[in-house]
Coordinates of C-alpha atoms in Angstrom, one line a residue:
X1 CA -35.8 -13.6 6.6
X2 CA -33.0 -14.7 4.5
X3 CA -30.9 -17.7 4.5
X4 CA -27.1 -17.6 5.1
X5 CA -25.4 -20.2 3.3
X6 CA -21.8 -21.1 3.3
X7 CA -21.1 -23.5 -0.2
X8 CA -18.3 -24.3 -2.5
X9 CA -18.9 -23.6 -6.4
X10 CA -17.0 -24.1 -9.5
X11 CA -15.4 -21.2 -10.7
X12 CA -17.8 -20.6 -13.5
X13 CA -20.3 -20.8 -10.8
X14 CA -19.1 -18.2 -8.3
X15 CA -19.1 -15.9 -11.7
X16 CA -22.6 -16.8 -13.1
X17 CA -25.3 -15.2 -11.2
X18 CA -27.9 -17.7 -12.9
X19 CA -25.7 -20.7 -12.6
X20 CA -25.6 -19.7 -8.7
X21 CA -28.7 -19.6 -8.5
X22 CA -29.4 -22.9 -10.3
X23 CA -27.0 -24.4 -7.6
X24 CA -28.5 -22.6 -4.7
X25 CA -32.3 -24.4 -6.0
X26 CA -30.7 -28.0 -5.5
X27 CA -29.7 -27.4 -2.6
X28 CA -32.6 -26.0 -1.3
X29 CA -34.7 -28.5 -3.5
X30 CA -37.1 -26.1 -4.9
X31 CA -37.9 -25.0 -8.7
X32 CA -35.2 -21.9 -9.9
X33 CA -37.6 -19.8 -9.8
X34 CA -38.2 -19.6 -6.1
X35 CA -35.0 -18.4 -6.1
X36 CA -35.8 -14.9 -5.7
X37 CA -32.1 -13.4 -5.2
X38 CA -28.5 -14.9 -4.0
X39 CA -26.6 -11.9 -2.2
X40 CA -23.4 -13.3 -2.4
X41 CA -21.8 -11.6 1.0
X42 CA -17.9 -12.5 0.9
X43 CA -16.1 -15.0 -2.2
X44 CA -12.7 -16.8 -1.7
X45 CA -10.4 -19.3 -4.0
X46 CA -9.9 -22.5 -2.3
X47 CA -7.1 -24.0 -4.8
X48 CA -6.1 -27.0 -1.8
X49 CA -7.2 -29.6 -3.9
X50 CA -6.7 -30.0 -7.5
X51 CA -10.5 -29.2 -8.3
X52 CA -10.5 -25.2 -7.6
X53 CA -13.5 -24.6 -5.6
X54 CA -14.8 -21.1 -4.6
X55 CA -16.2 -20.8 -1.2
X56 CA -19.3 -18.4 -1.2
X57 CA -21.1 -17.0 1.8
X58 CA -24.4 -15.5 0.7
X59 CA -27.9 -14.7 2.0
X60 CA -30.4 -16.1 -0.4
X61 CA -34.4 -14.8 -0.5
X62 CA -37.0 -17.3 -1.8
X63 CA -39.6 -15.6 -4.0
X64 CA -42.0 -13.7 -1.6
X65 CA -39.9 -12.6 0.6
X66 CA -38.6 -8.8 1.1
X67 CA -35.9 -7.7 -0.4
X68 CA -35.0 -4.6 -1.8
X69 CA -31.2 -3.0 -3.2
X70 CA -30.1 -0.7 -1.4
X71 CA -27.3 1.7 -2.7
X72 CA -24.5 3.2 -0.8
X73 CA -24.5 6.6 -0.8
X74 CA -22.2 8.9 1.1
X75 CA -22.8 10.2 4.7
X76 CA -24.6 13.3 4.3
X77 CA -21.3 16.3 5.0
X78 CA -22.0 19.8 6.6
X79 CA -20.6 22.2 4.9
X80 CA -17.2 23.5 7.2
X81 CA -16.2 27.0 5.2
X82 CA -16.3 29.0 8.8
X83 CA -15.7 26.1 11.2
X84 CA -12.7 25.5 13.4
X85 CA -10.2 24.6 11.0
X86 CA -7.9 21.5 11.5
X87 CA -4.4 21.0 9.5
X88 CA -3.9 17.8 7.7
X89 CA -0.5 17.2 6.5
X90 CA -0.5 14.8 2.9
X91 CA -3.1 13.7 1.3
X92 CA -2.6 10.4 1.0
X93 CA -5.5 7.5 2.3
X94 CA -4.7 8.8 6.2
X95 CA -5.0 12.4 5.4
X96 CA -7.7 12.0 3.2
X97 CA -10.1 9.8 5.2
X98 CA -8.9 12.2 8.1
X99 CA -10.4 15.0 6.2
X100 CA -13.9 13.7 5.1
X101 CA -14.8 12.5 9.0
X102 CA -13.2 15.7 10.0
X103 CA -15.9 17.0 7.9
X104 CA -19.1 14.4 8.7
X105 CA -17.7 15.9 12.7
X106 CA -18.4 19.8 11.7
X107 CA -14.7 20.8 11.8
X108 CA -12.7 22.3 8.4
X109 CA -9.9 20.5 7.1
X110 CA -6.8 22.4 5.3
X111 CA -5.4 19.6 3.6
X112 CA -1.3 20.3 2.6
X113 CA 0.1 18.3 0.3
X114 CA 3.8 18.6 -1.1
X115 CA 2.8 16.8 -4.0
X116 CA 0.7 17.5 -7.5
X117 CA -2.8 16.8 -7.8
X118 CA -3.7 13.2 -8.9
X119 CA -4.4 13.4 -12.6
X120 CA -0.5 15.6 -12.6
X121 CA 1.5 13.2 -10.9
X122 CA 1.5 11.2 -13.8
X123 CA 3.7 13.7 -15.7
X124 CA 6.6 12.9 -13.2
X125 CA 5.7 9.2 -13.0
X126 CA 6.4 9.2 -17.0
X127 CA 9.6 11.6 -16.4
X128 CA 11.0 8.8 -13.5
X129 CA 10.2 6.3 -15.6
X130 CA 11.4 7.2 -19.0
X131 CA 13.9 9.5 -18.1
X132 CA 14.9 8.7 -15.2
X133 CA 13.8 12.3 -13.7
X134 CA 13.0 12.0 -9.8
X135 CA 10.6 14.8 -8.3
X136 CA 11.5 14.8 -4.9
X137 CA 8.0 16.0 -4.2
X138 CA 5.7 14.2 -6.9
X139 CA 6.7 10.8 -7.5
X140 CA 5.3 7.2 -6.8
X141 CA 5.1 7.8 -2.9
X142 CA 4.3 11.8 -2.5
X143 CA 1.1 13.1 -4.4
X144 CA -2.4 13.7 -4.1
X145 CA -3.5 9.9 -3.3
X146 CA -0.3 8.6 -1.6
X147 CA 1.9 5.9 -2.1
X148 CA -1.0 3.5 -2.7
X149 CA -2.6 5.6 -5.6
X150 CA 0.2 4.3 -8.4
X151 CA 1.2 1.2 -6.7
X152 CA -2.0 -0.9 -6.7
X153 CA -4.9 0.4 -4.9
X154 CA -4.7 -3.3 -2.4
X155 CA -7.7 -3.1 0.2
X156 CA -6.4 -6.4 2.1
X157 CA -5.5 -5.7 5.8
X158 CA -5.0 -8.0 8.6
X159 CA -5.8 -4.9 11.0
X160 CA -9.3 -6.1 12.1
X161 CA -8.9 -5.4 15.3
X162 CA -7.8 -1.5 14.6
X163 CA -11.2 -0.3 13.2
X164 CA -14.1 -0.6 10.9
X165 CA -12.8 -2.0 7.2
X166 CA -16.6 -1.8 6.3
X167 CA -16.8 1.6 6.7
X168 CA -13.8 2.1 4.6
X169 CA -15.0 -0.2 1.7
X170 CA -18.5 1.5 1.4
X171 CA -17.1 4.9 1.4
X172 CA -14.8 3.6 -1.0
X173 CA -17.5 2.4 -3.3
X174 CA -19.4 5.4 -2.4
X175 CA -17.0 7.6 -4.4
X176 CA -17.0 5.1 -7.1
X177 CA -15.0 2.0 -6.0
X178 CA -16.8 -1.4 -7.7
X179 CA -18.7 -3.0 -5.2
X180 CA -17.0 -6.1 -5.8
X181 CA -14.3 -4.9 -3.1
X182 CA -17.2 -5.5 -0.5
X183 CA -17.2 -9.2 -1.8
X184 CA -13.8 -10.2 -2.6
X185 CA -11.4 -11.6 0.3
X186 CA -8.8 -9.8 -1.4
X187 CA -9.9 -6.5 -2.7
X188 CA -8.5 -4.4 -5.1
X189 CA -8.8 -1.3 -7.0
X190 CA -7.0 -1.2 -9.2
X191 CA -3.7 1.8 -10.2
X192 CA -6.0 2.7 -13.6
X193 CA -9.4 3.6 -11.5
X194 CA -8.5 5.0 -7.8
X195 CA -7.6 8.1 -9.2
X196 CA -10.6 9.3 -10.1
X197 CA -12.0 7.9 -6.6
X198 CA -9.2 10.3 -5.3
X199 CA -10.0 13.1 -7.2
X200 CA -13.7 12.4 -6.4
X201 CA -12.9 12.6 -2.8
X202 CA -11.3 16.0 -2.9
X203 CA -13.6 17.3 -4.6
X204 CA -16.3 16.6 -2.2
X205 CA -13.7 18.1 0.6
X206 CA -13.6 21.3 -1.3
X207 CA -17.4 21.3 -2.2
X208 CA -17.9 20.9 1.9
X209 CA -16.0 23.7 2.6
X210 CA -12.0 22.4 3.1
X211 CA -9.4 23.3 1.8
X212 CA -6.9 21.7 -0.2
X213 CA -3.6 22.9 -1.4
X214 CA -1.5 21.2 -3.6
X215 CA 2.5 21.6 -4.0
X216 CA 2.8 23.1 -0.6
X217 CA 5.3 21.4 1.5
X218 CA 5.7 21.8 5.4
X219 CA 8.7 23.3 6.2
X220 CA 8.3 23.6 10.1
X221 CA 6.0 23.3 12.6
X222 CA 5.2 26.8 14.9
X223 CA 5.2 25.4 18.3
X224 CA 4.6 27.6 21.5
X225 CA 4.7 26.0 25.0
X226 CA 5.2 22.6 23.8
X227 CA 1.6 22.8 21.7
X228 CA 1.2 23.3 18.2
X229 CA 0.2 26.5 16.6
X230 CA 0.4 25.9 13.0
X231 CA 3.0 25.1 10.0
X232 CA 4.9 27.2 7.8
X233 CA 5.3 25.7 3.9
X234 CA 8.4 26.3 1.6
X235 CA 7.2 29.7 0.4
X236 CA 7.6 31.1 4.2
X237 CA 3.9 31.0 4.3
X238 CA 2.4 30.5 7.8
X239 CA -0.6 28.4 8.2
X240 CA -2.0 28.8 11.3
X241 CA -4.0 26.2 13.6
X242 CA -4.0 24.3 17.1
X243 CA -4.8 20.9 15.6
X244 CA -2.3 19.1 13.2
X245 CA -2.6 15.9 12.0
X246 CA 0.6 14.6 10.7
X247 CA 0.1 12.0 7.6
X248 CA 2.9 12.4 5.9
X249 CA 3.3 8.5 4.7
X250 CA 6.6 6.2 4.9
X251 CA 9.3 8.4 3.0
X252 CA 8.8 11.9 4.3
X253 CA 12.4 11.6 5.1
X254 CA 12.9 15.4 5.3
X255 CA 9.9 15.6 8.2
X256 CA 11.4 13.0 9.6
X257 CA 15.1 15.1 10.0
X258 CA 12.6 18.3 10.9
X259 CA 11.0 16.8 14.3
X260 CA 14.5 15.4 15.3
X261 CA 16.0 18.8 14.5
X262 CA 13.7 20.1 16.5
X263 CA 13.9 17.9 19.4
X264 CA 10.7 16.8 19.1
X265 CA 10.7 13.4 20.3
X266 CA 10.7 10.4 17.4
X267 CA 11.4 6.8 17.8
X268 CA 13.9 4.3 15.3
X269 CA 11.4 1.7 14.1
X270 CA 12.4 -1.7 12.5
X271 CA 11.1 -2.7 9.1
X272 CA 11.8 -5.0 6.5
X273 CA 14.1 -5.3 3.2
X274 CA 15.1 -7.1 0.7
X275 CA 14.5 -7.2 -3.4
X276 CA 11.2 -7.4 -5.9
X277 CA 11.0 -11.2 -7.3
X278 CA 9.2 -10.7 -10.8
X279 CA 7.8 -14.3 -12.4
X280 CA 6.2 -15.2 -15.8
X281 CA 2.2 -15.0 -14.7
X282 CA 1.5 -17.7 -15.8
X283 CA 4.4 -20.0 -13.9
X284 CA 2.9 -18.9 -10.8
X285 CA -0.4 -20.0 -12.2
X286 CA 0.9 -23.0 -12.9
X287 CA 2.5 -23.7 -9.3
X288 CA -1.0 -22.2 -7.9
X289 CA -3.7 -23.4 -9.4
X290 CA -2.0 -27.1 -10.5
X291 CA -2.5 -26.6 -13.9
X292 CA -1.3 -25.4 -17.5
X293 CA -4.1 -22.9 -18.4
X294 CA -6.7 -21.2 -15.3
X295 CA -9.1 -20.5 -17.7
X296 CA -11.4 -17.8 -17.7
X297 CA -12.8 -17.7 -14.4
X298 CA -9.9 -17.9 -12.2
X299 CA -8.0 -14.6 -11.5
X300 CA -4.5 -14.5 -12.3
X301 CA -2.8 -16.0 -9.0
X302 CA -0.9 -14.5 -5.9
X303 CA 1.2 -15.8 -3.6
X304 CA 1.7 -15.7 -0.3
X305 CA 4.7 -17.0 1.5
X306 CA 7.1 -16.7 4.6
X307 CA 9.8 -18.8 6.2
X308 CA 11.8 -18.7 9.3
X309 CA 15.4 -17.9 8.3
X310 CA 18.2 -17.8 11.0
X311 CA 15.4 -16.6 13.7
X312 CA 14.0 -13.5 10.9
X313 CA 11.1 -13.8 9.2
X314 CA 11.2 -13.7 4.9
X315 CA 8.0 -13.1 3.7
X316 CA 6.5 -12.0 0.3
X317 CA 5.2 -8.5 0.2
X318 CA 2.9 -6.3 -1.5
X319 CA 2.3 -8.9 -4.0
X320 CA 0.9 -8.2 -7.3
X321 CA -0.4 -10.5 -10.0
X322 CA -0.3 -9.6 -13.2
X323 CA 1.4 -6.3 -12.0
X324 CA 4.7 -4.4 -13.3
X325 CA 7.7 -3.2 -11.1
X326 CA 7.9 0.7 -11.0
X327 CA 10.4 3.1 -9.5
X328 CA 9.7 4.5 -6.2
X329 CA 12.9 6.5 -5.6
X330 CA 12.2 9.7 -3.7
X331 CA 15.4 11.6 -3.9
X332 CA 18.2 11.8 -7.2
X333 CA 21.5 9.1 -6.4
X334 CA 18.8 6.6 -5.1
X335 CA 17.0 3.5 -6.4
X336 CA 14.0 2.3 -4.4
X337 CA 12.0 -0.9 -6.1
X338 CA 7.9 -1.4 -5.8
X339 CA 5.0 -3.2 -7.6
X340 CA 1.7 -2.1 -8.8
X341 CA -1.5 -3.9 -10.9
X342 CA -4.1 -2.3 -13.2
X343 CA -7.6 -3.4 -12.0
X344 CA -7.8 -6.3 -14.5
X345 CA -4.7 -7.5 -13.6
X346 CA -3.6 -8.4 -17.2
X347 CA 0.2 -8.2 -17.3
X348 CA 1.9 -11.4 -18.1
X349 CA 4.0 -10.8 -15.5
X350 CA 3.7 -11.5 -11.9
X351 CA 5.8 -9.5 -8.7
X352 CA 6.5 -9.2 -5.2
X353 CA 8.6 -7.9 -2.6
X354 CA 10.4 -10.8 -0.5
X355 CA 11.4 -9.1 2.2
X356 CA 13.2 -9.9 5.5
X357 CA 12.6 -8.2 8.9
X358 CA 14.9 -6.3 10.8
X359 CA 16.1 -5.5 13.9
X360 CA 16.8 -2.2 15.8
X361 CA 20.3 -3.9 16.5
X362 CA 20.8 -3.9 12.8
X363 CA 21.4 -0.1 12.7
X364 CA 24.4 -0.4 15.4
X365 CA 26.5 1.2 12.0
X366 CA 24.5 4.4 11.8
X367 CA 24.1 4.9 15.9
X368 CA 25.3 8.3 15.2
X369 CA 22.2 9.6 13.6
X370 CA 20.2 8.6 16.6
X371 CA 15.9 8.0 16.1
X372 CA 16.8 8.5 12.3
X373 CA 19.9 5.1 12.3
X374 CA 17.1 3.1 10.2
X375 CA 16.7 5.8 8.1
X376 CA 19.8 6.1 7.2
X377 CA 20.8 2.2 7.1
X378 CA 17.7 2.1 4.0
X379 CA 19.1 5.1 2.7
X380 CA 22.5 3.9 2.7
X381 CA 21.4 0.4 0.4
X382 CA 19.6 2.6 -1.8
X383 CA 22.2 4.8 -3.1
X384 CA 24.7 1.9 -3.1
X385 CA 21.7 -0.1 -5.5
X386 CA 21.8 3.3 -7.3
X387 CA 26.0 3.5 -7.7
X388 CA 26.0 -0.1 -8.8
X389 CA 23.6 0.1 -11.6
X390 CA 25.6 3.0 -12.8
X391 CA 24.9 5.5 -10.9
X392 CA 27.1 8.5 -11.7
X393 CA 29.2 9.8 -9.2
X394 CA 28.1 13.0 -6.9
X395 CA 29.4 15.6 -8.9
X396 CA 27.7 14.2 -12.0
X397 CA 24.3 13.5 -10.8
X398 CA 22.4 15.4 -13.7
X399 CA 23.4 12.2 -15.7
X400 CA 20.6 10.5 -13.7
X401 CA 19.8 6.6 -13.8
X402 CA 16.9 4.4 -12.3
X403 CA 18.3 1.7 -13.5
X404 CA 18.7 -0.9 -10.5
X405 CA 20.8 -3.7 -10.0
X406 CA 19.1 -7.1 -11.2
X407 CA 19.9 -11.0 -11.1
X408 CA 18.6 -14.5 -11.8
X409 CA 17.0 -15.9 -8.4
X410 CA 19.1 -19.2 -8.5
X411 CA 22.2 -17.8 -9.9
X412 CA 21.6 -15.4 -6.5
X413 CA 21.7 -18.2 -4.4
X414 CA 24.7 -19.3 -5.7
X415 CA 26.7 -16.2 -5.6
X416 CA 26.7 -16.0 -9.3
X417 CA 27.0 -12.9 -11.5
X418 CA 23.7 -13.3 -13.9
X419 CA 25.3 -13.3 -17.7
X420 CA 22.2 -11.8 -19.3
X421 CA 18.8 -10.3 -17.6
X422 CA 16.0 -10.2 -19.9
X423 CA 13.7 -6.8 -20.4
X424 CA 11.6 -7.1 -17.4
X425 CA 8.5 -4.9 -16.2
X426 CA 10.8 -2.3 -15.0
X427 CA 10.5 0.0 -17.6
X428 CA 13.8 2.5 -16.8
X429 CA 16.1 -0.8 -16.9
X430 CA 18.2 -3.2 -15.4
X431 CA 22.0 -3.7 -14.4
X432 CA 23.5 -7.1 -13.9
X433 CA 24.8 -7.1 -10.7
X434 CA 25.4 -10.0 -8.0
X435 CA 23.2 -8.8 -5.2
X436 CA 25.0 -9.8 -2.5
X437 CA 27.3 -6.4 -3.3
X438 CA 24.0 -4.3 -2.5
X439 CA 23.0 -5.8 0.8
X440 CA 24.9 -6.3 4.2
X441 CA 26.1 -10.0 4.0
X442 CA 23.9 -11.1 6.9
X443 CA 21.2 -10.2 5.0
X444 CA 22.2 -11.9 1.4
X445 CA 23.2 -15.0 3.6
X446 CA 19.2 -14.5 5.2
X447 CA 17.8 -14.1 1.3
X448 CA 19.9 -17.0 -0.1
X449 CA 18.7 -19.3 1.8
X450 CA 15.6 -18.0 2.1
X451 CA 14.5 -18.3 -1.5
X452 CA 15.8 -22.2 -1.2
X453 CA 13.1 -22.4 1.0
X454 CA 10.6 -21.0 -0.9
X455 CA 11.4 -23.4 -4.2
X456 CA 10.9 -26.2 -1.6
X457 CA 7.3 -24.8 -0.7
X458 CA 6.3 -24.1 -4.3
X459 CA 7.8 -26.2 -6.3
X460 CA 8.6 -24.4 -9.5
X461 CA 9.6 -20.8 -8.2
X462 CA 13.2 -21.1 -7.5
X463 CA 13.9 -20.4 -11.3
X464 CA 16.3 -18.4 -13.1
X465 CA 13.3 -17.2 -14.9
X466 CA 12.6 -15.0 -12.1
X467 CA 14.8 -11.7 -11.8
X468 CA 15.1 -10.0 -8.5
X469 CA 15.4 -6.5 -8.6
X470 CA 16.8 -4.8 -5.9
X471 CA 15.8 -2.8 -3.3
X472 CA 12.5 -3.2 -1.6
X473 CA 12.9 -0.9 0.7
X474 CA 9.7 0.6 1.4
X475 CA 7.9 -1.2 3.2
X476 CA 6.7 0.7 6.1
X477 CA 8.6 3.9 8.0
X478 CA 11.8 3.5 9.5
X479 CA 10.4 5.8 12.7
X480 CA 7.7 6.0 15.0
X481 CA 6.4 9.1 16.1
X482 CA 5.2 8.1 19.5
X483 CA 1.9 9.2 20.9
X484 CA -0.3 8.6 23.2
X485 CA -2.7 5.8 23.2
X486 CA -5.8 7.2 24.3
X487 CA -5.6 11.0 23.0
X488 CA -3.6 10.0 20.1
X489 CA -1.4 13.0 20.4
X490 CA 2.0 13.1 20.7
X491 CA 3.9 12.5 23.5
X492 CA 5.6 15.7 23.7
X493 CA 3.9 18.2 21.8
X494 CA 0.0 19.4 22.5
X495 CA -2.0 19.3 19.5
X496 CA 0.2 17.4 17.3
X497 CA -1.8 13.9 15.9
X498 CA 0.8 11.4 14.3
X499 CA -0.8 9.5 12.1
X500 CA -1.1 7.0 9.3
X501 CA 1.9 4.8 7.7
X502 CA 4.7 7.5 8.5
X503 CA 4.3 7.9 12.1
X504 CA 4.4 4.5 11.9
X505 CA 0.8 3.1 12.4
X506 CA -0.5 1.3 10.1
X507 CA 0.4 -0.5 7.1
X508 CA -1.4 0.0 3.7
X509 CA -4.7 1.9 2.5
X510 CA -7.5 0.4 4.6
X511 CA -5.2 0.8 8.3
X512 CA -3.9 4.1 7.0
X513 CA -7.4 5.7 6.6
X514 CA -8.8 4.3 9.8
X515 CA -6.0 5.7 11.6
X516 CA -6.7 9.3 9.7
X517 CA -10.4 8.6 11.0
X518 CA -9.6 7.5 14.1
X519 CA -7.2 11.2 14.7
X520 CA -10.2 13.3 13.2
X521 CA -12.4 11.5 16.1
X522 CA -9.9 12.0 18.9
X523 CA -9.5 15.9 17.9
X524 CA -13.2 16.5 17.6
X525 CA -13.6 14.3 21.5
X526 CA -11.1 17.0 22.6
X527 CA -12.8 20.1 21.5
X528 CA -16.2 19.5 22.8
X529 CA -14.9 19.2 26.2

C-alpha cells in the first residue's frame, strides 16, 4: 500500500521529479532507489514566510510494491442518433457537459448555440478588438465554448458542496486538458488550449449521435399548458422537444426580456461591479512573493483580496496573472471590461476585477422594468462607460468605439482626472476619464475607499502604476430563473431546466458544467418513471 505524505519543498523541488524523490528518501531514510514512484496528489504555494515553501500531498510506493499508470480515458458513450432527443440551449461549459452525460444517460442532445463555432469566434474577437466591431451573437461571452473559452479557462471553484469537481477535471483531461489541473490548487487551462478541448468535445457529441447547430439563436419558446414543447430560432425554424435545458450564460439579455415578455416567471438577482485593476506582473510579484525576482519555479503571482466597505463586500475577481484585459461588450453603444491568461501565463502584466456587491435595493431607479431592474441598472453604466470614452451619439453609432474610460488607482481615490494613461493590455484603447462620472456615487465612495484598504493590506498596490479600466460588469447574471430544487425545473413551466451561470446557478466553468450534469440527470430521473 502506499504512503500519503503531506511535506513542504522548495520550489525547485515541487518541480523536479528526481529532486522529490531525493527528498522523499530522507525522510523515509532509505537509499533513492527504493523510491519506486512519488504521486504527487494536490500542490499549493505557501508564500507566508519569506522562504516560499510548496506544500505537497503525495502517495509514495517503495520499490516492490504495485503500482501501475493508469490513463483517463472517457466514459464509454452510446451512440443517441434515434433516442429521445433533449434541447440544450448554448454551448457553453453548462450546455456542453449537459450534453455529453445526456449522452453517457442514452438520451440525444440538440445543442443550439447563437454563436460561431470555436475556431470562428476568433474572427469577431479580432474585429471587437481591432475594430471595435461587436457581434451581438459571437463575441467574448456568446460562442461555441462560452464566456470561459476566451477569458481564461480558470477551473477554481469554491462549490464543493454542489457536485463532483473530479469528475469534471478528468473529463477535462480526457479530451485533452494537462493533467496538471488534477494537481494544481488552482487550475487552469489556459485561453490558447481549451479550444481545442471544446472542439474535441463536440465532436464526440456529434460522433455519438447529437446534434449541434451553430449560429442558431432561440427566438421563443413553444409552450402548451404551461409545459414546454420546443423552440423556434431566428429563421422561424421550429425545433421541437418536451425537455429544454436552458444554458444560455450571464448576458443572454435578449432571453432574459423573452421569458419576462412572456410572463414566464424570472427573478432580479444581485451581483457585483466595479472596474478591472491592471498591475506591472512583476509588482505583484514583488508584494507576493517578498522579493525582486521569483525565479524560475514560482508561477507568476495572483492575488486574492476582499474588505468590508460601508457593510458591502470589495473583493478581487476573476483574477489573472500574467493575463491581458479584453472587451466583453455584447451589444454596439456599450463597453463591458474582463481578463483572460494564456496557459503559460507570460504577459508582463497582471489583472483583476475589484468588484463590489450589490443589493436588490440598488435597482430602486429602474423599478419600472420589474425582474429585469438589475439588468438594466448594468446596462445603464455600460453605455454611460461607452458615451464617456467617446462613444458616439445614437444616431451615429456605426462610428463604433471600445474604447473605455481609464484612470490611475490613486489619482481615483482622490477624485483626480488622470493626466496621461499609458498603453495598457486593452488592446482597442483607453479614455482618461475620472471614474466616479461612470458609477453611481455610492459606489465610487465604496471603491475609493476600498482600494485604500487594499494598499494597506498589500503594501505596494495602491499605485498610480495601476490603471483601472472600467466596467466590470459581468460577473454573474443579473436574474435568476427560479426552479425547483428537487426536479430542477422551473417553477412555472413543465419541462423547462434553468441552468448554469444565466439562470443564475453557478459561477464559473467547473459549477457551470455540474449544474449542466446535474439537469441532464434530473431529465433522464424523470423519463424512466
Amino acid at each position: 500500500m502506499p504512503r500519503e505524505l503531506l511535506i513542504q519543498v522548495t520550489p525547485e523541488t515541487a518541480h523536479n521529479e528526481l529532486l522529490l524523490q531525493e527528498h522523499v528518501a530522507k525522510l523515509f531514510q532509505v537509499a533513492v532507489s527504493e523510491i519506486q514512484k512519488v504521486v504527487v496528489l494536490k500542490r499549493s504555494i505557501d508564500a507566508r514566510q519569506k522562504a516560499i515553501k510548496f506544500n505537497i500531498k503525495a502517495n509514495v510506493f517503495l520499490k516492490g510494491e504495485p503500482y501501475s499508470e493508469s490513463a483517463i480515458e472517457l466514459p464509454d458513450y452510446p451512440n443517441v442518433s434515434n433516442a429521445q432527443e433533449v434541447i440544450v440551449v448554448g454551448a457553453g461549459p453548462a450546455g456542453l457537459f449537459a450534453a455529453l452525460q445526456l449522452i453517457e444517460l442514452g438520451l440525444k442532445p440538440i445543442v443550439i448555440e447563437r454563436g460561431k463555432d470555436v475556431r470562428g469566434r476568433r474572427r469577431d474577437l479580432k474585429a471587437i478588438n481591432r475594430d471595435h466591431i461587436v457581434n451581438e451573437d459571437s463575441n467574448y461571452c456568446f460562442g461555441e465554448g462560452g464566456a470561459g473559452t476566451y477569458s481564461d479557462g480558470k477551473l477554481y471553484t469554491r462549490s464543493k458542496k454542489r457536485g463532483d469537481v473530479d469528475r469534471i477535471l478528468r473529463l477535462l483531461v480526457a479530451f485533452g486538458a494537462t493533467p496538471d489541473i488534477l494537481v494544481e490548487a488552482h487550475p487552469h487551462i489556459g485561453t490558447n488550449k481549451l479550444p481545442q478541448i471544446i472542439q474535441d468535445i463536440r465532436e464526440k457529441i456529434i460522433e455519438c449521435g447529437g446534434q449541434v447547430l451553430f449560429e442558431t439563436r432561440v427566438s421563443d419558446f413553444l409552450i402548451k399548458s404551461n409545459e414546454i414543447q420546443g423552440v423556434v430560432t431566428q429563421n422561424g425554424d421550429t425545433i421541437s422537444a418536451n425537455k429544454v435545458i436552458l444554458a444560455t450564460g450571464h448576458s443572454a439579455r435578449d432571453i432574459f426580456e423573452l421569458l419576462d415578455r412572456k410572463k414566464i416567471l424570472i427573478e432580479a438577482k444581485p451581483f457585483a461591479l466595479g472596474v478591472r485593476a491592471e498591475h506591472p506582473q512583476a509588482l505583484i510579484d514583488k508584494i507576493q512573493y517578498s522579493c525582486d525576482f521569483r525565479g524560475a519555479y514560482l508561477p507568476p503571482a495572483p492575488y486574492s483580496i476582499v474588505k468590508q466597505v460601508n457593510g458591502r463586500g470589495m473583493y478581487s475577481f476573476c483574477m489573472c496573472p500574467g493575463g491581458v484585459i479584453a472587451p466583453c461588450a455584447t451589444s454596439p453603444g456599450e463597453v463591458v471590461t474582463n481578463g483572460w491568461s494564456p496557459s503559460k501565463r507570460d504577459q508582463a502584466t497582471a489583472n483583476s476585477g475589484i468588484v463590489v456587491e450589490l443589493k436588490l435595493e440598488d435597482f430602486k431607479p429602474f423599478a419600472r422594468f420589474g425582474a429585469l431592474a438589475g439588468m438594466e441598472f448594468q446596462k445603464a453604466i455600460e453605455q454611460k462607460a461607452w458615451h464617456l470614452a467617446g462613444g458616439s451619439s445614437a444616431s451615429e453609432l456605426a462610428k463604433q468605439t471600445q474604447k473605455v474610460p481609464a484612470q490611475r488607482m490613486v489619482d481615483f481615490t482622490q477624485n483626480k482626472v488622470s493626466s496621461s494613461i499609458p498603453k495598457t493590455s486593452y488592446v482597442p484603447g483607453t479614455t482618461s476619464v475620472e471614474l466616479g462620472q461612470v458609477f453611481p456615487g455610492f459606489l465610487t465612495q465604496i471603491m475609493r475607499e476600498g482600494f485604500v484598504q487594499f494598499g494597506k493590506s498589500m503594501r505596494g498596490y495602491m499605485t498610480n502604476e495601476a490603471i483601472l479600466h472600467a466596467p466590470e460588469s459581468r460577473t454573474s447574471s443579473p436574474v435568476r430563473i427560479p426552479r425547483d430544487h428537487e426536479t430542477l425545473e422551473h417553477l412555472q413551466i413543465k419541462g423547462l431546466y434553468p441552468c448554469g451561470e444565466g439562470a443564475g446557478f453557478a459561477g464559473g466553468i467547473i459549477s457551470a458544467a455540474i449544474d449542466g450534469e446535474k439537469c441532464a440527470l434530473k431529465i433522464a430521473e424523470s423519463l424512466s418513471k
